[in-house]
């Protein structure tokens, strides 16, 4: 994929997304390739910006069900083609309301999809 001729606009957009991120909850920001972004990275960053614009009026809803504490986890296996590390995420609910969530690259290389799922479960339980 072709590298962008000037990454100044890309860096400005990523900086703005990083500024907004703590106020909007955790959003996935494509900042890993800020040194040598390409057109695909630029399109991903603009997609995140459109998502923030479209969902600016959305709020977290804290539930009132009798479900108690629930956790959902998931992982992909070797989702990153460069380092073969998996991505994992979890969602923690109390009474149907979101307490916390996370989505990030795992720190180790999982040798199977089952191992990637167990790493995601361990991260969620922490």
Coordinates of C-alpha atoms in Angstrom, one line a residue:
X1 CA 0.0 0.0 0.0
X2 CA 1.3 3.5 -0.8
X3 CA 2.7 5.6 2.0
X4 CA 1.1 9.0 2.5
X5 CA 3.3 11.8 1.1
X6 CA 2.8 13.9 4.2
X7 CA 1.7 12.4 7.5
X8 CA 1.0 15.8 9.2
X9 CA -2.8 15.6 8.6
X10 CA -2.8 11.9 9.8
X11 CA -0.8 12.9 13.0
X12 CA -3.2 15.8 13.6
X13 CA -6.2 13.5 13.3
X14 CA -4.7 10.9 15.6
X15 CA -3.8 13.5 18.1
X16 CA -7.4 14.8 18.1
X17 CA -8.8 11.3 18.5
X18 CA -6.4 10.7 21.4
X19 CA -7.7 13.9 23.0
X20 CA -11.3 12.9 22.6
X21 CA -10.8 9.2 23.6
X22 CA -11.0 9.6 27.4
X23 CA -14.1 11.7 27.2
X24 CA -15.9 9.2 24.8
X25 CA -14.8 6.0 26.5
X26 CA -12.3 3.6 25.0
X27 CA -12.2 3.8 21.3
X28 CA -9.8 2.0 19.0
X29 CA -7.3 4.5 17.6
X30 CA -5.1 3.5 14.7
X31 CA -2.0 5.2 16.1
X32 CA 0.4 2.3 15.8
X33 CA 1.7 3.3 12.3
X34 CA 2.0 7.0 12.9
X35 CA 5.6 7.1 11.5
X36 CA 4.7 5.7 8.1
X37 CA 0.9 5.8 7.5
X38 CA -0.6 4.7 4.3
X39 CA -3.9 5.4 2.6
X40 CA -5.6 2.5 4.4
X41 CA -4.5 3.9 7.8
X42 CA -5.9 7.3 6.8
X43 CA -9.2 5.7 5.8
X44 CA -9.4 3.9 9.2
X45 CA -8.7 7.0 11.1
X46 CA -11.4 8.9 9.2
X47 CA -13.8 6.0 9.9
X48 CA -13.2 6.3 13.6
X49 CA -13.9 10.1 13.3
X50 CA -17.2 9.4 11.5
X51 CA -18.2 6.9 14.2
X52 CA -17.6 9.5 16.9
X53 CA -19.6 12.1 15.0
X54 CA -22.5 9.7 14.4
X55 CA -22.6 8.4 18.0
X56 CA -22.0 11.7 19.8
X57 CA -25.5 11.6 21.4
X58 CA -25.2 8.0 22.6
X59 CA -24.8 7.3 26.4
X60 CA -23.9 4.3 28.5
X61 CA -27.0 2.8 30.1
X62 CA -26.6 1.3 33.5
X63 CA -29.1 -1.5 33.8
X64 CA -31.4 -2.5 36.6
X65 CA -31.8 -6.3 36.0
X66 CA -31.2 -9.1 38.5
X67 CA -28.5 -10.7 36.4
X68 CA -25.7 -10.0 38.9
X69 CA -22.1 -9.9 37.6
X70 CA -21.5 -11.1 34.1
X71 CA -18.3 -11.1 32.0
X72 CA -18.0 -11.7 28.2
X73 CA -14.6 -12.3 26.6
X74 CA -13.5 -12.9 23.0
X75 CA -10.2 -13.1 21.1
X76 CA -9.1 -13.5 17.6
X77 CA -6.2 -15.8 16.9
X78 CA -3.0 -14.3 15.3
X79 CA -5.0 -11.3 14.0
X80 CA -1.9 -9.2 13.4
X81 CA -0.1 -10.5 10.3
X82 CA 3.2 -8.9 11.3
X83 CA 3.8 -10.2 14.8
X84 CA 1.0 -12.9 14.9
X85 CA -0.3 -11.6 18.2
X86 CA -4.0 -11.9 18.9
X87 CA -6.5 -9.2 19.9
X88 CA -8.7 -9.8 22.9
X89 CA -11.5 -8.0 24.5
X90 CA -13.8 -8.2 27.5
X91 CA -17.0 -6.6 28.8
X92 CA -18.0 -6.6 32.4
X93 CA -21.7 -6.0 33.4
X94 CA -23.3 -5.6 36.8
X95 CA -27.1 -5.8 36.9
X96 CA -27.1 -5.4 33.1
X97 CA -25.0 -2.2 33.2
X98 CA -21.6 -1.8 31.8
X99 CA -18.8 -1.5 34.4
X100 CA -15.8 -1.7 32.2
X101 CA -14.6 -3.0 28.9
X102 CA -11.3 -3.3 27.0
X103 CA -10.0 -4.3 23.6
X104 CA -6.3 -4.6 23.0
X105 CA -3.5 -6.6 21.5
X106 CA -2.3 -9.5 23.6
X107 CA 1.3 -9.2 25.0
X108 CA 2.2 -12.8 24.0
X109 CA 1.9 -15.0 20.9
X110 CA -0.8 -17.6 21.4
X111 CA -0.1 -21.0 19.8
X112 CA -3.8 -21.8 19.3
X113 CA -7.2 -20.2 19.3
X114 CA -8.0 -21.8 22.6
X115 CA -4.9 -20.3 24.2
X116 CA -5.8 -16.9 22.8
X117 CA -9.3 -17.2 24.4
X118 CA -7.7 -18.2 27.8
X119 CA -5.4 -15.2 27.6
X120 CA -8.4 -13.0 27.0
X121 CA -10.2 -14.6 29.9
X122 CA -7.3 -14.1 32.2
X123 CA -7.1 -10.4 31.2
X124 CA -10.8 -10.0 31.9
X125 CA -10.5 -11.6 35.3
X126 CA -7.7 -9.3 36.3

